[in-house]
PDB file of C-alpha atoms in Angstrom:
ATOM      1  CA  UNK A 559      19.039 105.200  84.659  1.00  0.00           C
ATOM      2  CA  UNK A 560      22.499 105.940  83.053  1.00  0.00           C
ATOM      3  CA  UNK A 561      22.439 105.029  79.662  1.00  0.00           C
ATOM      4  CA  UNK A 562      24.867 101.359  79.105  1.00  0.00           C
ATOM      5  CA  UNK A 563      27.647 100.670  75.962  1.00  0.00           C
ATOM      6  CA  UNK A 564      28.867  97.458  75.408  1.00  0.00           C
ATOM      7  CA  UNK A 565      32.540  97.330  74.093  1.00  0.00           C
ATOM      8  CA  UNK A 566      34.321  93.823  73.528  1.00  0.00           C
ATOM      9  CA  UNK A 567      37.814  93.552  74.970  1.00  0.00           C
ATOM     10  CA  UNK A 568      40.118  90.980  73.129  1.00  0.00           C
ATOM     11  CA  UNK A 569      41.168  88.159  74.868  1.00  0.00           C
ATOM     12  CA  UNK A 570      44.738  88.679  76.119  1.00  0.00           C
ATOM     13  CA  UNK A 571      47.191  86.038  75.779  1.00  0.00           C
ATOM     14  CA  UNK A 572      50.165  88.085  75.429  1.00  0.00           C
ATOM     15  CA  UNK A 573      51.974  91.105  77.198  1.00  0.00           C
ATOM     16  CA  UNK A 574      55.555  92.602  75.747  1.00  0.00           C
ATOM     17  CA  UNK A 575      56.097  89.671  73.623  1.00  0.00           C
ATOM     18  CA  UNK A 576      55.319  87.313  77.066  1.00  0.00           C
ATOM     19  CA  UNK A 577      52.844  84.497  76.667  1.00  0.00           C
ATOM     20  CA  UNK A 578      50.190  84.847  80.127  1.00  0.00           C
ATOM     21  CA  UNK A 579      48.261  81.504  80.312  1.00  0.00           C
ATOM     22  CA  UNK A 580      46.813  81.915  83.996  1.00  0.00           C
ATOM     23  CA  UNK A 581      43.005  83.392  83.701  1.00  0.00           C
ATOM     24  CA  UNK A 582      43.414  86.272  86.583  1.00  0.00           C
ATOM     25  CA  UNK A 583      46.574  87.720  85.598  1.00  0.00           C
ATOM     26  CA  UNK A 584      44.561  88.029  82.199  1.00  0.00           C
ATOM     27  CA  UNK A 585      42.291  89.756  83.810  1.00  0.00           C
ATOM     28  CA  UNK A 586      44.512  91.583  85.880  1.00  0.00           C
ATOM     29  CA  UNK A 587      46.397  93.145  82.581  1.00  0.00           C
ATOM     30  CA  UNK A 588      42.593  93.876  80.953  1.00  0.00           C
ATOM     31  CA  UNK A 589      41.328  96.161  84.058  1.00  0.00           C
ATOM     32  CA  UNK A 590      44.425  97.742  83.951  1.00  0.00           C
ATOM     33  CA  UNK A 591      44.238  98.321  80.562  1.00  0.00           C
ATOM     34  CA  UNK A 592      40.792  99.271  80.387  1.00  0.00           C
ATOM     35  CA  UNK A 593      40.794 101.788  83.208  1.00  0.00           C
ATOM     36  CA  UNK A 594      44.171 103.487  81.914  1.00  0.00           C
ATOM     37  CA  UNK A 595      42.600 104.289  78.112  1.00  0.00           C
ATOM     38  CA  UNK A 596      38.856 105.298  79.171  1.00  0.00           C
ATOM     39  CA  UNK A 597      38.471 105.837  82.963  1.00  0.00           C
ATOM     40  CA  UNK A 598      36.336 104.381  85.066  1.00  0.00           C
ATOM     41  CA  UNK A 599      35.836 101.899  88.144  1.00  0.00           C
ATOM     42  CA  UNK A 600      36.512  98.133  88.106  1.00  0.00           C
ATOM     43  CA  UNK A 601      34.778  95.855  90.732  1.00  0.00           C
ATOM     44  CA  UNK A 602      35.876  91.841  91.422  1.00  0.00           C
ATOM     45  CA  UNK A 603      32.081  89.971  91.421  1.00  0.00           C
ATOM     46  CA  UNK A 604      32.590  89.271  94.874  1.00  0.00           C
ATOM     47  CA  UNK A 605      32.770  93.224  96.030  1.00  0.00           C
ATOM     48  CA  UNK A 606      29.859  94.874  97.607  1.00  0.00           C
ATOM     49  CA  UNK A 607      29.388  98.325  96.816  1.00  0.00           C
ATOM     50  CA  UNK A 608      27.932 100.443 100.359  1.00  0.00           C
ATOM     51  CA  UNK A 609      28.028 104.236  99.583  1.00  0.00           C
ATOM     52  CA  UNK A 610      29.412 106.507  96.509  1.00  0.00           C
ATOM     53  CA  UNK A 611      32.604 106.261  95.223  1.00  0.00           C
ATOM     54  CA  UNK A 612      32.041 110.262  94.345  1.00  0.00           C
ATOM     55  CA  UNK A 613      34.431 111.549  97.092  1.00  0.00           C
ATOM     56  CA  UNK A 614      36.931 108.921  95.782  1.00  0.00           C
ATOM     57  CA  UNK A 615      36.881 109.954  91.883  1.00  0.00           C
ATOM     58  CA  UNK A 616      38.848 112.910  92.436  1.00  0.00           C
ATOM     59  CA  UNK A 617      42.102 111.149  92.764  1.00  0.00           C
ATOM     60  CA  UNK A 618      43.846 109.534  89.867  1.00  0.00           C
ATOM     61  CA  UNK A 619      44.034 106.682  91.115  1.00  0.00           C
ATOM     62  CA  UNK A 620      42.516 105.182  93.938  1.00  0.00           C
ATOM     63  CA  UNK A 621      43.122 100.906  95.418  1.00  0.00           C
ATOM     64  CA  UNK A 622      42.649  99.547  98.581  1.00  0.00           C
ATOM     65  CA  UNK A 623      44.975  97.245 100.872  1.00  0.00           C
ATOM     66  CA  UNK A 624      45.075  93.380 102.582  1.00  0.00           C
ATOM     67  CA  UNK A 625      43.962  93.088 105.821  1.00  0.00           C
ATOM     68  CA  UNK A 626      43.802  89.928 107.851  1.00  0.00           C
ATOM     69  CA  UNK A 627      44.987  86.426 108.249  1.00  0.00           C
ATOM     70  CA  UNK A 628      47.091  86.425 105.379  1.00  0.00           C
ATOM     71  CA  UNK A 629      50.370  88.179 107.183  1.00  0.00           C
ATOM     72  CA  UNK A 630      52.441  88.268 103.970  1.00  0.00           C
ATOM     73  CA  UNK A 631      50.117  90.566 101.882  1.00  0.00           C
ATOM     74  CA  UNK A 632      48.868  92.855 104.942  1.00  0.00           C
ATOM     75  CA  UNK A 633      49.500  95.840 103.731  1.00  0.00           C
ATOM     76  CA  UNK A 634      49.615  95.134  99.992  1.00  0.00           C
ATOM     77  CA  UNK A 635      47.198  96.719  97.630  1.00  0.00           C
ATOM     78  CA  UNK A 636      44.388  94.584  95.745  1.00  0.00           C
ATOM     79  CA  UNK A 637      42.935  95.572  92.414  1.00  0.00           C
ATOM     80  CA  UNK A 638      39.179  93.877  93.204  1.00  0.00           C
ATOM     81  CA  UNK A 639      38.698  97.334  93.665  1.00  0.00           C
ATOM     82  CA  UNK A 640      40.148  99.909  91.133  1.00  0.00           C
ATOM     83  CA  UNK A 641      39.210 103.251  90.616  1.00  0.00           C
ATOM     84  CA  UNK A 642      41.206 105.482  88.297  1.00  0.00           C
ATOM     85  CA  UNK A 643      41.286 108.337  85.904  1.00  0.00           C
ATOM     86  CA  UNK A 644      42.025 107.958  81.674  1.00  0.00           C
ATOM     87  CA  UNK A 645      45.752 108.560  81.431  1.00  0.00           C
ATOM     88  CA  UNK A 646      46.770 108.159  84.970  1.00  0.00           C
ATOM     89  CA  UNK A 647      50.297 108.171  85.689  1.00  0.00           C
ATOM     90  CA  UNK A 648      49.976 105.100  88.401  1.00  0.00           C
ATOM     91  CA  UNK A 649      48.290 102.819  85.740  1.00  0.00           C
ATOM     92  CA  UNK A 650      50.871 103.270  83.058  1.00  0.00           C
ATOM     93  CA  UNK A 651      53.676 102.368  85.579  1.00  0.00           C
ATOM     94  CA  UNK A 652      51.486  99.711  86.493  1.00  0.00           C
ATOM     95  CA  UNK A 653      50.825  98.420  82.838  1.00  0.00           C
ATOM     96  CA  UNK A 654      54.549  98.974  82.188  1.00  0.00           C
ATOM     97  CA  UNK A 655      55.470  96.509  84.685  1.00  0.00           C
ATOM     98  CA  UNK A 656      54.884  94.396  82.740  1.00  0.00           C
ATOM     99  CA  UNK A 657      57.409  94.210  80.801  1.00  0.00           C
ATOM    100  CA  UNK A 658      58.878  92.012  83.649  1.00  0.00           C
ATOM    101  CA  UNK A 659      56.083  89.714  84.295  1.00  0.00           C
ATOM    102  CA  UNK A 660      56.654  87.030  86.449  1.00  0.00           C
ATOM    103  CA  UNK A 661      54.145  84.628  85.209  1.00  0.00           C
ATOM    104  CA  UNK A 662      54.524  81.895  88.384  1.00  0.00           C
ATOM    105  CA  UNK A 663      53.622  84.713  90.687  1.00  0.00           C
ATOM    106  CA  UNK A 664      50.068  85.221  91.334  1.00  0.00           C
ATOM    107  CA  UNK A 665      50.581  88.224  93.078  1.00  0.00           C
ATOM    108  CA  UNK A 666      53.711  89.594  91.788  1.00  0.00           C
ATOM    109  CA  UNK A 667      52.466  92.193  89.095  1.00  0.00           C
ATOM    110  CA  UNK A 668      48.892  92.157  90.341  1.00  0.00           C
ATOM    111  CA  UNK A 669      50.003  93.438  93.920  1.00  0.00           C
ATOM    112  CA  UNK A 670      53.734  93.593  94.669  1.00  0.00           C
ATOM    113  CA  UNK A 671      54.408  95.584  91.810  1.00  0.00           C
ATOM    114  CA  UNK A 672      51.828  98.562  92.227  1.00  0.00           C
ATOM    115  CA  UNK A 673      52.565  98.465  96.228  1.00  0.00           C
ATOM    116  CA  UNK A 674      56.427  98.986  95.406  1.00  0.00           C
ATOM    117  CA  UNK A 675      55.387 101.962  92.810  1.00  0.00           C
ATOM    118  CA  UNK A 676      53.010 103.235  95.745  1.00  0.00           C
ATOM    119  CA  UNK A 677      56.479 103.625  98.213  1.00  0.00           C
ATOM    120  CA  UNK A 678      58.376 104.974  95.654  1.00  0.00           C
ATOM    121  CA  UNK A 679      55.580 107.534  94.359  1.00  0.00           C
ATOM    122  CA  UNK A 680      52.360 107.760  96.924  1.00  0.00           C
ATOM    123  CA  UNK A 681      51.601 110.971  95.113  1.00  0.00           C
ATOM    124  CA  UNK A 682      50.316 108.974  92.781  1.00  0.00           C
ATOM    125  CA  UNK A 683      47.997 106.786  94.628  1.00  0.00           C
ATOM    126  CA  UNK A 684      45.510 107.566  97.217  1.00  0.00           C
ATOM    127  CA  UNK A 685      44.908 104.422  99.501  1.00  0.00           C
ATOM    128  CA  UNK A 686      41.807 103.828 100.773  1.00  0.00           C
ATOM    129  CA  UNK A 687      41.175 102.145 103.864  1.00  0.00           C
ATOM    130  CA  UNK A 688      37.639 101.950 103.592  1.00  0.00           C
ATOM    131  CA  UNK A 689      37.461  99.909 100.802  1.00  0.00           C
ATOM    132  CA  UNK A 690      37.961  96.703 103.157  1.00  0.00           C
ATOM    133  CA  UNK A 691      39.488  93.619 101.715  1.00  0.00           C
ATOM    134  CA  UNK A 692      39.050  91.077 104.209  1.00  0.00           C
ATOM    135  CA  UNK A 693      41.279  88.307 104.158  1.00  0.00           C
ATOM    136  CA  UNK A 694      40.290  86.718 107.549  1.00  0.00           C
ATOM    137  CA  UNK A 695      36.163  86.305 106.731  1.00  0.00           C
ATOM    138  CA  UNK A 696      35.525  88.652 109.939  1.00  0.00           C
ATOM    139  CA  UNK A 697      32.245  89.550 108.055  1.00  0.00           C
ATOM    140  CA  UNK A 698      31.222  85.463 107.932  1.00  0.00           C
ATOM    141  CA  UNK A 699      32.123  85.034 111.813  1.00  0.00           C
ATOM    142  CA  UNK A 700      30.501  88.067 113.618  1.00  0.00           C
ATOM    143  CA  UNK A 701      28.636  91.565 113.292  1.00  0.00           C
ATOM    144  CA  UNK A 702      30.994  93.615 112.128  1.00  0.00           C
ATOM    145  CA  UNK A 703      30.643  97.572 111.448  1.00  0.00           C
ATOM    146  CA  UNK A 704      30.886  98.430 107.602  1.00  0.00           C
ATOM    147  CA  UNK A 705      28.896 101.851 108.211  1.00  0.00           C
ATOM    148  CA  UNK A 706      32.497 103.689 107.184  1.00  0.00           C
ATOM    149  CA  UNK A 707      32.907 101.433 104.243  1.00  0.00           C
ATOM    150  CA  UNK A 708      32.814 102.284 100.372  1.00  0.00           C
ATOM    151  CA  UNK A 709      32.895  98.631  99.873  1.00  0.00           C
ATOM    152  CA  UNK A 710      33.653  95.202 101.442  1.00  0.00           C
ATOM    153  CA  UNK A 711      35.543  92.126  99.415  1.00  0.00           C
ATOM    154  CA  UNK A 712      33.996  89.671 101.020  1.00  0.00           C
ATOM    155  CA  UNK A 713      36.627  87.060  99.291  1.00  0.00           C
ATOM    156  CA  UNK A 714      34.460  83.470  97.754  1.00  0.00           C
ATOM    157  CA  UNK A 715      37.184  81.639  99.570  1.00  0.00           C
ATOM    158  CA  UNK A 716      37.114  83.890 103.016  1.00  0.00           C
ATOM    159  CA  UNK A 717      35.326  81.060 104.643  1.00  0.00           C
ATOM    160  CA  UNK A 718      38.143  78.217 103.628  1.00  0.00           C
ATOM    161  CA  UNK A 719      40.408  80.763 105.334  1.00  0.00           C
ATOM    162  CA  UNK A 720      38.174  81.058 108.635  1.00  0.00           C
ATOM    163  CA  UNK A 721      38.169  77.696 110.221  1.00  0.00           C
ATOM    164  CA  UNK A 722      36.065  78.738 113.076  1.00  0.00           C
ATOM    165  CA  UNK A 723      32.995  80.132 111.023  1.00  0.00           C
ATOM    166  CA  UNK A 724      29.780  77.759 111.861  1.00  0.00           C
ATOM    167  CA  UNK A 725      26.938  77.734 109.647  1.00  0.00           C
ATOM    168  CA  UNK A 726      23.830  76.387 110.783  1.00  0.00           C
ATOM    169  CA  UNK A 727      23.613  72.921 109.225  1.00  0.00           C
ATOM    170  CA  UNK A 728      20.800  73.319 106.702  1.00  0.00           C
ATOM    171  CA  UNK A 729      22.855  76.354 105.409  1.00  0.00           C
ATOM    172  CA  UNK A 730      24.434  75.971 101.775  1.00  0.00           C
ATOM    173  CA  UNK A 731      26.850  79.267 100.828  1.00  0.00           C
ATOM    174  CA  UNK A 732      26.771  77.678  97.547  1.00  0.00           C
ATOM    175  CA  UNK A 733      22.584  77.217  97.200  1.00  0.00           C
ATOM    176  CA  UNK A 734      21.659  80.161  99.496  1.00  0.00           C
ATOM    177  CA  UNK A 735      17.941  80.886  99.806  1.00  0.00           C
ATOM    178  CA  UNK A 736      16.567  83.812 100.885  1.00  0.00           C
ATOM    179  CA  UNK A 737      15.421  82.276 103.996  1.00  0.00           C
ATOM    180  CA  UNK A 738      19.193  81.460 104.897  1.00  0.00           C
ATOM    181  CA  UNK A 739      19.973  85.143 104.991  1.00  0.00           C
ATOM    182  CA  UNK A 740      18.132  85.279 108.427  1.00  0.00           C
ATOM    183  CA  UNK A 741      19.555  81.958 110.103  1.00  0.00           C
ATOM    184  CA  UNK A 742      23.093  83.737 109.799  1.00  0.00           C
ATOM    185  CA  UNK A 743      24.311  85.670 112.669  1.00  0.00           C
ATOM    186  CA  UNK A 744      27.203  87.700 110.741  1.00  0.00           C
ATOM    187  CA  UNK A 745      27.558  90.838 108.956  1.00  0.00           C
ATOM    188  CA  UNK A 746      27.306  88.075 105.781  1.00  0.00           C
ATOM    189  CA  UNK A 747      23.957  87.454 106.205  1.00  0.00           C
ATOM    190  CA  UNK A 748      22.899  91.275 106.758  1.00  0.00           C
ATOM    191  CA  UNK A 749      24.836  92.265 103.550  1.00  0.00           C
ATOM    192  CA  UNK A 750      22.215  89.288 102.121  1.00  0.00           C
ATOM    193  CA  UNK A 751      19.360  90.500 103.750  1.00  0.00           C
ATOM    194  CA  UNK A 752      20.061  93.913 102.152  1.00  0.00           C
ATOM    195  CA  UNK A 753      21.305  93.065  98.635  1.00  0.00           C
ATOM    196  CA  UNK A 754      19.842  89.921  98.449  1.00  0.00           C
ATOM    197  CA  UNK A 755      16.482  89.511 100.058  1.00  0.00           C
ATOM    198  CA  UNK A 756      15.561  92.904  99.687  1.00  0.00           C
ATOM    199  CA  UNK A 757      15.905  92.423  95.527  1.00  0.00           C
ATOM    200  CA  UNK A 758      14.719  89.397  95.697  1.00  0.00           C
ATOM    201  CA  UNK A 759      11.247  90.039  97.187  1.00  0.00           C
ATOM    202  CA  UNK A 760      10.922  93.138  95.539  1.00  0.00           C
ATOM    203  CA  UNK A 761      10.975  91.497  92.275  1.00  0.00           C
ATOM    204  CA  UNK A 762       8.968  88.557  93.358  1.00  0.00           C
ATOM    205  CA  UNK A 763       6.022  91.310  94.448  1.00  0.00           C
ATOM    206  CA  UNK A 764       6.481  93.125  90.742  1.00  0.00           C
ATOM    207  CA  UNK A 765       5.968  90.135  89.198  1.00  0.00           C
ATOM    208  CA  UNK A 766       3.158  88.769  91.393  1.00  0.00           C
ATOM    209  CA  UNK A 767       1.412  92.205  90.533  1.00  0.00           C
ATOM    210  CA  UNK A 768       2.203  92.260  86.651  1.00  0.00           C
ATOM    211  CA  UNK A 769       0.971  88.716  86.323  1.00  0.00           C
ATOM    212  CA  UNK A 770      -2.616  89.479  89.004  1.00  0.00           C
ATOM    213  CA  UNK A 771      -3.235  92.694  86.330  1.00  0.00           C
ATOM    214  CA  UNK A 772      -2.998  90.846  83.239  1.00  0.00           C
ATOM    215  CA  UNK A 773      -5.321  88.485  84.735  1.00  0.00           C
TER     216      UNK A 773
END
């Protein structure tokens, strides 16, 4: 296992001089940040990780794009997923940006902006299309293929978004049990079944073990 640091990161309340009260675009100026100075890979909590992001690293820079229901940001990159090099030119234009922020946005810096730099400069920038940030909740409604995927944002509010997804009454996305994984017929509930369900019993059968040897 790779060794961990811990670093704290201020709490950003300020950028150029410009007060930023709303939580995510905090958060949007700290990966940002972060990434630009050390390097590195930056995942939204909601992103599920399916194969190496090795072929990916070589690129300064590296974001994914909107697909789905939401027509006005098809086609606009999203920083759940954010994989860039210490220094890269993309992330200070990026960071720089701000220097206009438009604080009543919530996409304006966080997506507009880096999609305009990507038009004006896609040297800097490799899109990747298989880092899948699904809009629509496809993934909650049927079986859908991720085998080509280096990751799937799943979205928490995906299913708001997808009026026709039916989940079997006794299901609760916000109590989910591992049983639950197998009453769903959607790409959701194999992603649980794998990251979920999988964990989950192999930790309940270490600690079934541990506690039948110190018996």
């Amino acid at each position: 296992m790779v060794p961990m640091e811990y670093e704290h990161y201020p709490l950003i309340t300020t950028i150029f001089g410009q007060r930023i009260t709303q939580l995510a675009h905090r958060s949007d100026v700290a990966r940002i940040d972060v990434i630009r100075k050390y390097g590195g890979i930056y995942l939204d909590f909601d992103v599920v990780v399916l194969k190496s992001f090795d072929p990916l690293r070589r690129y300064d820079c590296v974001l994914g794009v909107e697909t789905g229901a939401k027509l006005d940001t098809n086609g606009v990159t999203n920083a759940g997923v954010l994989i860039g090099k210490k220094n890269a030119t993309f992330l200070n234009m990026w960071y720089e940006g701000y220097r206009k922020y438009v604080g009543k946005s919530w996409l304006h810096n966080s997506a507009f902006v880096p999609t305009e730099i990507w038009s004006k400069h896609p040297e800097l920038l490799h899109v990747e299309h298989n880092i899948w940030h699904d809009t629509s909740g496809y993934a909650f409604k049927q079986i859908v293929d991720l085998s080509d995927k280096y990751a799937y944002h799943m979205w928490v509010t995906a299913v708001a978004r997808a009026p026709k997804v039916q989940l079997p009454k006794d299901v609760n996305l916000r109590k989910l049990s591992p049983a639950d994984a197998y009453k769903l017929n959607s790409t959701f509930g194999e992603l649980l079944q794998r990251f979920y369900v999988d964990e989950y019993m192999a930790k309940t059968a270490t600690t079934a073990f541990t506690n039948a040897t110190s018996i």
